[in-house]
Short mmCIF file of C-alpha atoms in Angstrom, two decimals:
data_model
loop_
_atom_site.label_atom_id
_atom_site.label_comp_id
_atom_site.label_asym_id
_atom_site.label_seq_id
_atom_site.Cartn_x
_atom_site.Cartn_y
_atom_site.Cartn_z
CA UNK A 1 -5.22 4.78 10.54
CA UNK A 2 -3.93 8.13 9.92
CA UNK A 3 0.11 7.16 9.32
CA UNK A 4 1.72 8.56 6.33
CA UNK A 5 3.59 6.60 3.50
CA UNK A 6 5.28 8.00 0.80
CA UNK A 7 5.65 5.76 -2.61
CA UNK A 8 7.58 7.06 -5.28
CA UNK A 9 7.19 5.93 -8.95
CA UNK A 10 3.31 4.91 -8.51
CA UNK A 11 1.79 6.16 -11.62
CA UNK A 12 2.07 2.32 -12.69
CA UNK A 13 3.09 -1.18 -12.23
CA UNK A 14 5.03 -1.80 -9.45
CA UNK A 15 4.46 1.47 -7.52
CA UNK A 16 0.92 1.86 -8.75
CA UNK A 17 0.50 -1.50 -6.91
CA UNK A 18 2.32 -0.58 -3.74
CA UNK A 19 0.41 2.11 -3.40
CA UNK A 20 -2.68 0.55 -3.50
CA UNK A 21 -2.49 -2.43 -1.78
CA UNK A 22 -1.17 -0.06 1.15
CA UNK A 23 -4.06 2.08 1.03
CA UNK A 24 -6.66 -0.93 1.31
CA UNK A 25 -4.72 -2.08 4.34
CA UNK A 26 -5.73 1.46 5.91
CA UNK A 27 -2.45 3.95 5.44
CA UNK A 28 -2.37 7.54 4.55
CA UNK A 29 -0.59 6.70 1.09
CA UNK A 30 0.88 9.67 -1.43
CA UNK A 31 2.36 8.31 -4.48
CA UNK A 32 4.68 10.28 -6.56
CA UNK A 33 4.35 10.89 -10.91
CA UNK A 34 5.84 12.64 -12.87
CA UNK A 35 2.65 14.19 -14.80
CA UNK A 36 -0.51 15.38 -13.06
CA UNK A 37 -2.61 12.87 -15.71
CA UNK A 38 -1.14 10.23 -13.98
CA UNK A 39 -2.77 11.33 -10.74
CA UNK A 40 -6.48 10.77 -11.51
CA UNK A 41 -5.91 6.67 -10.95
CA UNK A 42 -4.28 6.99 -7.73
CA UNK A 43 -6.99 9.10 -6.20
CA UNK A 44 -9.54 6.50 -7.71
CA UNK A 45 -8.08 3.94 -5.66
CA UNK A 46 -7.73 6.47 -2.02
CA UNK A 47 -4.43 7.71 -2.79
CA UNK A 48 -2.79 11.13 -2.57
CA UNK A 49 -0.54 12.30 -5.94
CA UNK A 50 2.49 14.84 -5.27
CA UNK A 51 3.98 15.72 -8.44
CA UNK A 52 8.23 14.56 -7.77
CA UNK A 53 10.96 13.60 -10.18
CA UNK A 54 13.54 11.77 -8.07
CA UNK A 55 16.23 13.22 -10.19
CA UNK A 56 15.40 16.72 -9.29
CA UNK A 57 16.51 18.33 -6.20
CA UNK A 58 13.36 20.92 -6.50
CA UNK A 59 10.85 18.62 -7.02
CA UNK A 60 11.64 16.44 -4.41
CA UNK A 61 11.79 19.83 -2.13
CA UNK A 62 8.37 20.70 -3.56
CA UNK A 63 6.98 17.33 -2.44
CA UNK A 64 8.18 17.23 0.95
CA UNK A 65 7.00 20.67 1.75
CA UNK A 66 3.71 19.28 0.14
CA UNK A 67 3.78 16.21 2.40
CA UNK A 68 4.32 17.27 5.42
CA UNK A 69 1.77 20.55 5.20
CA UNK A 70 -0.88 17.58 4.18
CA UNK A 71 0.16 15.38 7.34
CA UNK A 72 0.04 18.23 9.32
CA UNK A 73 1.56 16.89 12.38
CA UNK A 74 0.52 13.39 11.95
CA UNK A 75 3.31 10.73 11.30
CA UNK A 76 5.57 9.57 8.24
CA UNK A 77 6.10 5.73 8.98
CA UNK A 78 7.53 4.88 5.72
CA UNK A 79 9.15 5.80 2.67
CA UNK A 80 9.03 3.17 -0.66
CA UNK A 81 11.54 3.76 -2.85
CA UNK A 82 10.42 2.27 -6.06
CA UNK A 83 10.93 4.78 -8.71
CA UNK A 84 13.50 3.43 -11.55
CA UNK A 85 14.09 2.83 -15.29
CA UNK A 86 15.37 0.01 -16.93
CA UNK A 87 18.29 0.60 -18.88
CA UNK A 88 20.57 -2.39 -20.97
CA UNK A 89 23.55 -2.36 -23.47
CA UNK A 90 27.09 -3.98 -24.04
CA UNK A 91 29.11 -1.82 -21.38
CA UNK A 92 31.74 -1.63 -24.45
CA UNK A 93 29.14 0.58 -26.60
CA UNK A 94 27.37 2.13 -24.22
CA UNK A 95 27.14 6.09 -24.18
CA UNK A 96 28.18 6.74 -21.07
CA UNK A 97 25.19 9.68 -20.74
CA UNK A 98 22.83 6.08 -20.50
CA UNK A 99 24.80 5.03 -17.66
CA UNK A 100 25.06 8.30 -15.66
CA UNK A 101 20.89 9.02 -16.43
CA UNK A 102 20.05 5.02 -14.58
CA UNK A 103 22.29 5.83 -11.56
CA UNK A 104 21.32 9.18 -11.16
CA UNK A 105 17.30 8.05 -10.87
CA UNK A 106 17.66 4.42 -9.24
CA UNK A 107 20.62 5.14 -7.48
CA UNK A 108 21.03 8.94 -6.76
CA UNK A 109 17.54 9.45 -6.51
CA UNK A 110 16.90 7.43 -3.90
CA UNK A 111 19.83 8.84 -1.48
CA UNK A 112 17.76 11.86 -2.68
CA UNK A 113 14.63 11.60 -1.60
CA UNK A 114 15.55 9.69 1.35
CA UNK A 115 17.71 12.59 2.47
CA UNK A 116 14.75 15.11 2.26
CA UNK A 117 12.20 12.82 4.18
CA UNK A 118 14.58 11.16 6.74
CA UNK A 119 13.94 13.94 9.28
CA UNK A 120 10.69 13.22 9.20
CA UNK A 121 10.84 9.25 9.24
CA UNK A 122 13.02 9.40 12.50
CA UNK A 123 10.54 11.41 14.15
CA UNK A 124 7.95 8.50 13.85
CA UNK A 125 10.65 6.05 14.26
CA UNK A 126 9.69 4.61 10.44
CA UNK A 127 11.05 1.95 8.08
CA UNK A 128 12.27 2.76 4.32
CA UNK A 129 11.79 0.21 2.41
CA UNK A 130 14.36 0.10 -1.43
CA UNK A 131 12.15 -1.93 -4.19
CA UNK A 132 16.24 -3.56 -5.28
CA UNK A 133 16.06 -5.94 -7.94
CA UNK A 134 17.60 -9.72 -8.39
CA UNK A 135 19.61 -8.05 -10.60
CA UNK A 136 21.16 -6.49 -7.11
CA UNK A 137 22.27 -10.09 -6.18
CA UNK A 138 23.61 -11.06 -9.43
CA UNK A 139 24.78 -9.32 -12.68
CA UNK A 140 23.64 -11.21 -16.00
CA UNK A 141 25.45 -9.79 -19.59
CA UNK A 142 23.85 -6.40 -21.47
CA UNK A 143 22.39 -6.13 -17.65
CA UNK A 144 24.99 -4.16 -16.63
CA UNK A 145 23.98 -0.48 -15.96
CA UNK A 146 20.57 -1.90 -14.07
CA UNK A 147 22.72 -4.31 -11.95
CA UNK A 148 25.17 -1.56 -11.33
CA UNK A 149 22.25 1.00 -9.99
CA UNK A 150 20.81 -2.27 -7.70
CA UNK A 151 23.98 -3.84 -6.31
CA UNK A 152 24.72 -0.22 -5.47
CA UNK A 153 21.26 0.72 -4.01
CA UNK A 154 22.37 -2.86 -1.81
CA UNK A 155 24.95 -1.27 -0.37
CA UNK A 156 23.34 1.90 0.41
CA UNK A 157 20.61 0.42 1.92
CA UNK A 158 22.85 -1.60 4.33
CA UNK A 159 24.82 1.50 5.37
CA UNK A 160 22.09 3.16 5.70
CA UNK A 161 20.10 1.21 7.94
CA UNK A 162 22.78 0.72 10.40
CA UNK A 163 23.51 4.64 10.69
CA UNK A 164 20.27 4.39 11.56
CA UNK A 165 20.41 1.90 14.48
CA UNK A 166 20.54 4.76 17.16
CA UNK A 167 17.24 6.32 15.26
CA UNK A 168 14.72 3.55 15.33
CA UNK A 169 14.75 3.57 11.26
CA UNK A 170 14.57 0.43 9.97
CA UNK A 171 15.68 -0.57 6.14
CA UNK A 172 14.83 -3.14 4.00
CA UNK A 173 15.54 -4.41 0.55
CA UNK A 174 12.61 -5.69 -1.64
CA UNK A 175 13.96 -8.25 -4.29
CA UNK A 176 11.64 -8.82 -7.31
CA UNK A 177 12.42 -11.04 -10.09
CA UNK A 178 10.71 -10.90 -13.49
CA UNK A 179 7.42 -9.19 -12.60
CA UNK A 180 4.92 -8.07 -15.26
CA UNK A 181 4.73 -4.57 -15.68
CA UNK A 182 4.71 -1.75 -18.15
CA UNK A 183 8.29 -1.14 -17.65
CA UNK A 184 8.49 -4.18 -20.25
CA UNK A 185 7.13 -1.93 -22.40
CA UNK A 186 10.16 0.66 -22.12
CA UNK A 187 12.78 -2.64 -22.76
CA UNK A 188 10.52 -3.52 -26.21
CA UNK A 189 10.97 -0.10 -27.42
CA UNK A 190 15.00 0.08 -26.68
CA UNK A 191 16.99 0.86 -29.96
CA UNK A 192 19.83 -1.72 -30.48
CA UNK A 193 19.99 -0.63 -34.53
CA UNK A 194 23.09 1.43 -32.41
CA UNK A 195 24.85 -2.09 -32.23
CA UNK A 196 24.05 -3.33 -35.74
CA UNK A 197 27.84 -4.18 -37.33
CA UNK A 198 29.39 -4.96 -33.72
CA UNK A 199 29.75 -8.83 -32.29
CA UNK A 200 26.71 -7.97 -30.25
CA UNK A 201 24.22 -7.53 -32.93
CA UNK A 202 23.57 -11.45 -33.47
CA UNK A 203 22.99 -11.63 -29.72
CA UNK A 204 20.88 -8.62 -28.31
CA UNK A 205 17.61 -9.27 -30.25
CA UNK A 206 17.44 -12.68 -28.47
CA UNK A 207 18.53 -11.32 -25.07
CA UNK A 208 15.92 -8.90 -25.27
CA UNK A 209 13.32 -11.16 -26.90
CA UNK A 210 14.10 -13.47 -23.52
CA UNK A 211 13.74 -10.62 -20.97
CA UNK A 212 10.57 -9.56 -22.82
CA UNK A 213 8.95 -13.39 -22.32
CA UNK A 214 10.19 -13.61 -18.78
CA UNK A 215 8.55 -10.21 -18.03
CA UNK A 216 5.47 -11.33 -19.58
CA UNK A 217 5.04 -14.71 -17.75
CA UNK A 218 6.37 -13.46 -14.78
CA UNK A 219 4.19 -12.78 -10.83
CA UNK A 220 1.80 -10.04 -10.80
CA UNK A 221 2.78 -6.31 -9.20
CA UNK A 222 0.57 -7.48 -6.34
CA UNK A 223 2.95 -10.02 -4.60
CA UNK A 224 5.72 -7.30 -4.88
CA UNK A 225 2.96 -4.85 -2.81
CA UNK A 226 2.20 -7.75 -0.35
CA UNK A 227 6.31 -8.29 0.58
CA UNK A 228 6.05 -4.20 0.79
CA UNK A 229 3.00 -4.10 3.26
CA UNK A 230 4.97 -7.59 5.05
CA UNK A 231 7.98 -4.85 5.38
CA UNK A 232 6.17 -2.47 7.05
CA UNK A 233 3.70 -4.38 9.11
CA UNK A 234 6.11 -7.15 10.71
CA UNK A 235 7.75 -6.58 14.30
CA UNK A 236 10.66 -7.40 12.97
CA UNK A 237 10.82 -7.88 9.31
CA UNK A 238 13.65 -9.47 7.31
CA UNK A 239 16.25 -7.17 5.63
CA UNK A 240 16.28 -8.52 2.83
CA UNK A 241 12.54 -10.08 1.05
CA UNK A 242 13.33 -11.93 -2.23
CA UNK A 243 10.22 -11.89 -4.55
CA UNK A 244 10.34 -14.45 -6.91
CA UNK A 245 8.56 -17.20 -8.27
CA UNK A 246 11.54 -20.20 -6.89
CA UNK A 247 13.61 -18.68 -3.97
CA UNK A 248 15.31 -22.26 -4.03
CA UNK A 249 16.65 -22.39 -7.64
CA UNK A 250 17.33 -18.11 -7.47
CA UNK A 251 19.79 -18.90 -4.05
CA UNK A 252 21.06 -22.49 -6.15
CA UNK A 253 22.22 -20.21 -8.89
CA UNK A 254 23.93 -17.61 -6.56
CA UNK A 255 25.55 -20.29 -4.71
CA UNK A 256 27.03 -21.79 -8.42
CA UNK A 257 30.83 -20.05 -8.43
CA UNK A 258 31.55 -17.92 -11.10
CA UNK A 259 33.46 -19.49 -13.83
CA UNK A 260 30.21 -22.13 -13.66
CA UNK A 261 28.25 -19.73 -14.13
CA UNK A 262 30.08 -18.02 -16.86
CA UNK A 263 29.86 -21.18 -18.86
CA UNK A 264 25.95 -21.72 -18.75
CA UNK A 265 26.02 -18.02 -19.96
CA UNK A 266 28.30 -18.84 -23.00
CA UNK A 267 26.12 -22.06 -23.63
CA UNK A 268 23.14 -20.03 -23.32
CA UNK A 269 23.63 -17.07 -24.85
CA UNK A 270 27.23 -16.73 -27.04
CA UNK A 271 26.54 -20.20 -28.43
CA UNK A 272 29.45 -21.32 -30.44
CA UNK A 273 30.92 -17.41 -30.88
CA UNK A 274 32.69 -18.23 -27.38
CA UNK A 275 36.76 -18.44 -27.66
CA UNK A 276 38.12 -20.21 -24.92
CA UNK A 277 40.61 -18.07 -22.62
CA UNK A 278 43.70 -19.13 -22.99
CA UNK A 279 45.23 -20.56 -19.20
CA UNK A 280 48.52 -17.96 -19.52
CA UNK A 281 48.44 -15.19 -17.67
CA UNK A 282 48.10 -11.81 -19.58
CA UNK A 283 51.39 -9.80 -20.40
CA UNK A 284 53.49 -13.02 -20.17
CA UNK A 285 55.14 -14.97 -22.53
CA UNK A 286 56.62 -18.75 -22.93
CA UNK A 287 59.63 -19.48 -20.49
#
């Protein structure tokens, strides 16, 4: 098989496994890093590296100039967008610099690269496929920036694949839950001395402490790779592929309405530090 795929973010975890597990199954894979070192594993396992940072417009020139001259006439099917950070914080404290730098790569970025390789994709009549998050479906507290970047990545992915109805391109959402990964690794070594003295200190070092276990006893990258190959490789996939290990209790929690959900998150994480809101309108007083 001589069809092209293009996975960004593949130096590790996720991507790294993506990338792989589409190269067994007989693609023409190049997976994008960041730093030529991270190459010399991807070519170990049959891939191609292109050096790309999804957050710059150059680079992401570079790599499609570098693609195509390397296909040389022989078809794109798919683009992965997988590249992302993580990125977590009271959206009172926040430096706003935090939450313009996780849109800009797992938002912007993708419109980005997808821009640059769509011509080719609708040429070979491909599919894109957006690694989204369960954090896309629902927003948990300190999760806000990353839920922001995924819900919105949702919504671009649904415009965008019915712009592309008259093309032939096909889009689909991947939606993992807590899969283990380096990125972990990243969410250890965030700083939250910034919120020491605030009503969030108490609470962040067992949010993160949480995150940290479910990362570490969550699926392996490989079941994310095997929805991606199922994305690409079904007639006619589903637009939406939830990876997680209970689909049933992730859709029973979506389905709860808000203000239950909002109190298992007070139980759960505010404890007894929860005031209850009073039932009078704001901004008006007793007739």
């Amino acid at each position: 098989m001589n069809k092209g795929v293009l996975v960004t973010g593949s130096s590790s975890g996720i991507g790294a496994a993506i990338a792989r597990e589409l190269a067994d199954r007989g693609f023409r894979v190049f997976g994008t890093v960041r730093r030529p070192q991270d190459g010399a594993a991807l070519e170990g396992a049959g891939v191609t590296p292109v050096l790309m940072d999804v957050a710059d417009t150059e680079s992401i020139g570079r790599a499609r100039a570098e693609v195509e001259q390397a296909l040389a006439g022989a078809p794109l099917v798919a683009l992965v967008n997988n590249a992302g950070i993580p990125a977590a914080g009271p959206l009172e404290l926040l430096p706003l610099e935090e939450f313009r730098r996780v849109l800009e790569v797992n938002l912007i970025g993708v419109v980005a690269v997808t821009q640059a390789f769509l011509p080719l994709l609708k040429q070979a009549r491909g599919r894109i496929v957006n690694i989204s998050s369960v954090a896309g479906r629902a927003a948990l507290p300190f999760m806000g920036p990353y839920a922001a970047s995924k819900f919105g990545l949702e919504a671009v992915s649904d415009s965008l694949r019915r712009e592309l109805l008259p093309f032939g391109v096909d889009v689909i959402v991947v939606e993992p839950g807590s899969i283990q990964s380096k990125i972990w690794g990243k969410v250890r070594a965030m700083d939250l001395s910034r919120y020491g003295g605030t009503a969030y200190e108490p609470v962040l070092p067992r949010i993160r402490d949480t995150a940290l276990r479910s990362g570490e006893e969550g699926l392996p990258a490989d079941r994310v790779a095997r929805a991606v190959a199922k994305a690409l490789i079904a007639r006619r996939p589903p637009t939406r592929i939830l990876v997680v290990a209970s689909p049933l209790s992730q859709r029973l929690l979506e389905w709860l309405p808000d203000r239950w959900l909002d109190r298992l998150i007070a139980r759960a994480v505010w404890k007894e530090q929860v005031r209850p809101r009073t039932e009078r309108p704001p901004g008006r007083g007793a007739s």
